[in-house]
Amino acid sequence: MAYDVVGTRPVRPDGTEKVTGRAVYGADVQLPGLLHGKVLRSPHAHARIKSIDLAPALAIPGVYAAVTAADMPKVQAEGVANLGESSIEKQYMQNMILAGEKALFHGHAIAAVAAVSPHVAEEAVKAIRVEYEVLTPVIDVLEAMKEDAPLLHEGLITKSLGKPTGKVSNVAAHMQHARGDVEAAFAASDVVVEREFRTAMVHQGYIEPQTATAQVGLDGAVTIWTSTQGAFGVRAQVAEILDLPLGKIKVVPCEIGGGFGGKIQVYMEPLAVLLSRKANRPVKLTMSRAEVFQATGPTSGSVIRAKVGATRDGVITALQAQLYYEAGAFPGSPVGAGTGVIFAPYKAENVLIDGYDVVVNRPRTSAYRAPGGTNAAFASEQVVDEVARQLGMDPIEFRLKNAVRPGDQATYGPKFGAIGLVEMLQAVKESEHYNSPLTGPNRGRGVASGFWFNGGGPSSSHISFNHDGTVNLAEGSTDIGGSRASMAMIVAEELGLPYDQVKPYVADTDSVGYTDVTGGSRTTYATGLACYNAAQEAKRQLCERAARTWECSPEEVEFMPGKGVVSKSDAGKHLTVAQVAREMNRTGGPIHAVGTVNARGQAPGFAVHIADVEIDPETGKTTILRYTAFQDVGRAIHPSYVEGQIQGGSAQGIGWALNEEYVYGSDGTLRNANLLDYRIPTALDLPMIETVLIEVPNPNHPYGVKGVGEVCIVPPAGAVANAICQATGQRFTELPMNPERVCMALLKAGSR
């Protein structure tokens, strides 16, 4: 179906302000009497806090307040708090913000101060005296699981399959997906491949550090300006942590300089509120880049064992995996998602997948674009590739033979609905890239598939009409990748208006209905549905107002995009949207439409990537020669932003594959907390990433939308690993596959 607005590529509404530097980001907020906060952080990865003396800091002129965990209210320990793409038990929430009895990772916040300037605050932080009892840290996931490993939490009882085991350990939880008989299936298989893989902890790498400004009024009302992926999530977390009523908290989302899942969990916001309340002044806290690395949520490092069996004619008979994920200092790694992602593109009658959530002395992990998925696919896609090559089958043909189709049962449980994996694999098989020659020594081509669940959930939007017929659109989703444009396009399409006559904006928590986080690949699907619903209500009201003008029943008129309101009995009789809006006060007052939804029926995302690489045998450096990302996008509302999401996720996945990792010393201290030593890819490291959009519409959305922002990071590590294997003849099972690791493997292979 052809559309007038949907599927076009208009300029984003926030573009001019951003490129001219006028957009207000979190650190740009300035209030009268503003104080600046700084945080004292633990130099130890694991230490008991014996005493904290704030007096020397408070004695410094210009210091207005200082807080520790003792300033936190006592909150109910029971229950779980939802963080959008993850969750955390309430008993751990406060301890994440300020350490209680123990510091549990290098960089754990111990105290915070507010002063007249950042420099005075820094001096105050240095003056605080803390007495520690240093304890032995545990930073490796398998070491943490041993019976004699140092315990991070003496009260952490392992849950297995959702039930407490009574055992105290660093293993927070064990989960499982099982069906059939894998042992018998492996025994009957003609080919079985089993390998162990390791992935390093990595950071999302957003440009803008976390920042928050809080002001507590004399009536106790709290206003927070912050860089966040979900204003309502911030409101809920601050309410839980500080035991405040939701109605007393207003959160104003500023423009956001990237998040990728890392700006859902709060860090600075509760501290800013505590300090503001004590100082009776507004307080701003902004992290340094080192603090971002040390004390926000990266994604998990992992150990994964993957095993695949198949018949000689290329049918997968059994799939088995064990996934061990680092949760960081508090439970809640994305291992559950990893267990769902790892074999999701493949159908099999016999499946056994076990996942383990393990605490270690590192910062608690947060979501990172398909959290847990990249780790899982790095393992599974290499094993699948190896099975195909042992059978002498083309890797795409093997994936096509075993690809899930609509109606197939996923390895993690439910049956698939509208998915386009087969169409996408067929497109890859027939593509110019896949069929082009790759000549020359030390070159290889790899492919990998990827999966992500995609989300729905609650969203809200408001449409109000101006007298000139233009529309103001308020919605509650933080705009990270151009979602304001997509929302405006949906409304413009429905109302038959030019795109530039719809003015979208992201509202604060007092000005729009509850809206879940911008995450989980839910925004265009769920908030887009809310905007669509608001547009339907707006059309109903426009028809009602036209009927009043014509002194007829609303049933006698209908809305037609491009024409406005038309008489059913006289096709030549119509009123444009602008004409109806101009008379709205005379016909009943302002026209204001609300759209809400608790979206269900979202369709999962699939992607297939092709990577061509060249290896320098002397240095081990991997050069990406060409990269193409195929993705089932349902229908692209704004194709440029869909392509941008896919290119961005691919670039991050390539960085994860080749260079990125947290480097910890044996004492648990982070050694590379800066963007010089933690190396993310630049434009010099990447080719132009080609994108191919496969549109298999989701029947549960009026425009067929599927989430697109996360599945694109799942295949890159596996695709690059398979390409390096073809180029070198060596299978690499540890991320990152950096020059040192590649070079050492080549030297070792050459010495045999």
mmCIF file of C-alpha atoms in Angstrom, residues 454-459 516 522 525-526 529 597-603 698-701 705:
data_model
loop_
_atom_site.group_PDB
_atom_site.id
_atom_site.type_symbol
_atom_site.label_atom_id
_atom_site.label_comp_id
_atom_site.label_asym_id
_atom_site.label_seq_id
_atom_site.Cartn_x
_atom_site.Cartn_y
_atom_site.Cartn_z
ATOM 1 C CA ASN A 454 10.917 -6.723 20.598
ATOM 2 C CA GLY A 455 8.599 -5.089 23.110
ATOM 3 C CA GLY A 456 5.190 -3.528 23.520
ATOM 4 C CA GLY A 457 3.753 -2.108 26.721
ATOM 5 C CA PRO A 458 2.071 1.130 27.804
ATOM 6 C CA SER A 459 2.368 4.449 25.956
ATOM 7 C CA ASP A 516 7.302 3.003 29.293
ATOM 8 C CA ARG A 522 9.107 -0.858 21.550
ATOM 9 C CA TYR A 525 5.486 0.117 17.731
ATOM 10 C CA ALA A 526 3.869 1.015 21.072
ATOM 11 C CA LEU A 529 0.060 2.899 18.265
ATOM 12 C CA VAL A 597 -2.295 1.769 24.620
ATOM 13 C CA ASN A 598 -0.882 -1.209 26.481
ATOM 14 C CA ALA A 599 0.538 -2.665 23.308
ATOM 15 C CA ARG A 600 0.513 -6.375 22.650
ATOM 16 C CA GLY A 601 1.051 -8.323 19.457
ATOM 17 C CA GLN A 602 4.575 -7.071 18.799
ATOM 18 C CA ALA A 603 6.550 -9.188 16.331
ATOM 19 C CA ASN A 698 3.328 -7.191 11.421
ATOM 20 C CA PRO A 699 -0.460 -7.736 11.098
ATOM 21 C CA ASN A 700 -0.988 -6.470 14.653
ATOM 22 C CA HIS A 701 0.003 -2.907 13.750
ATOM 23 C CA VAL A 705 5.686 -1.932 12.318
#
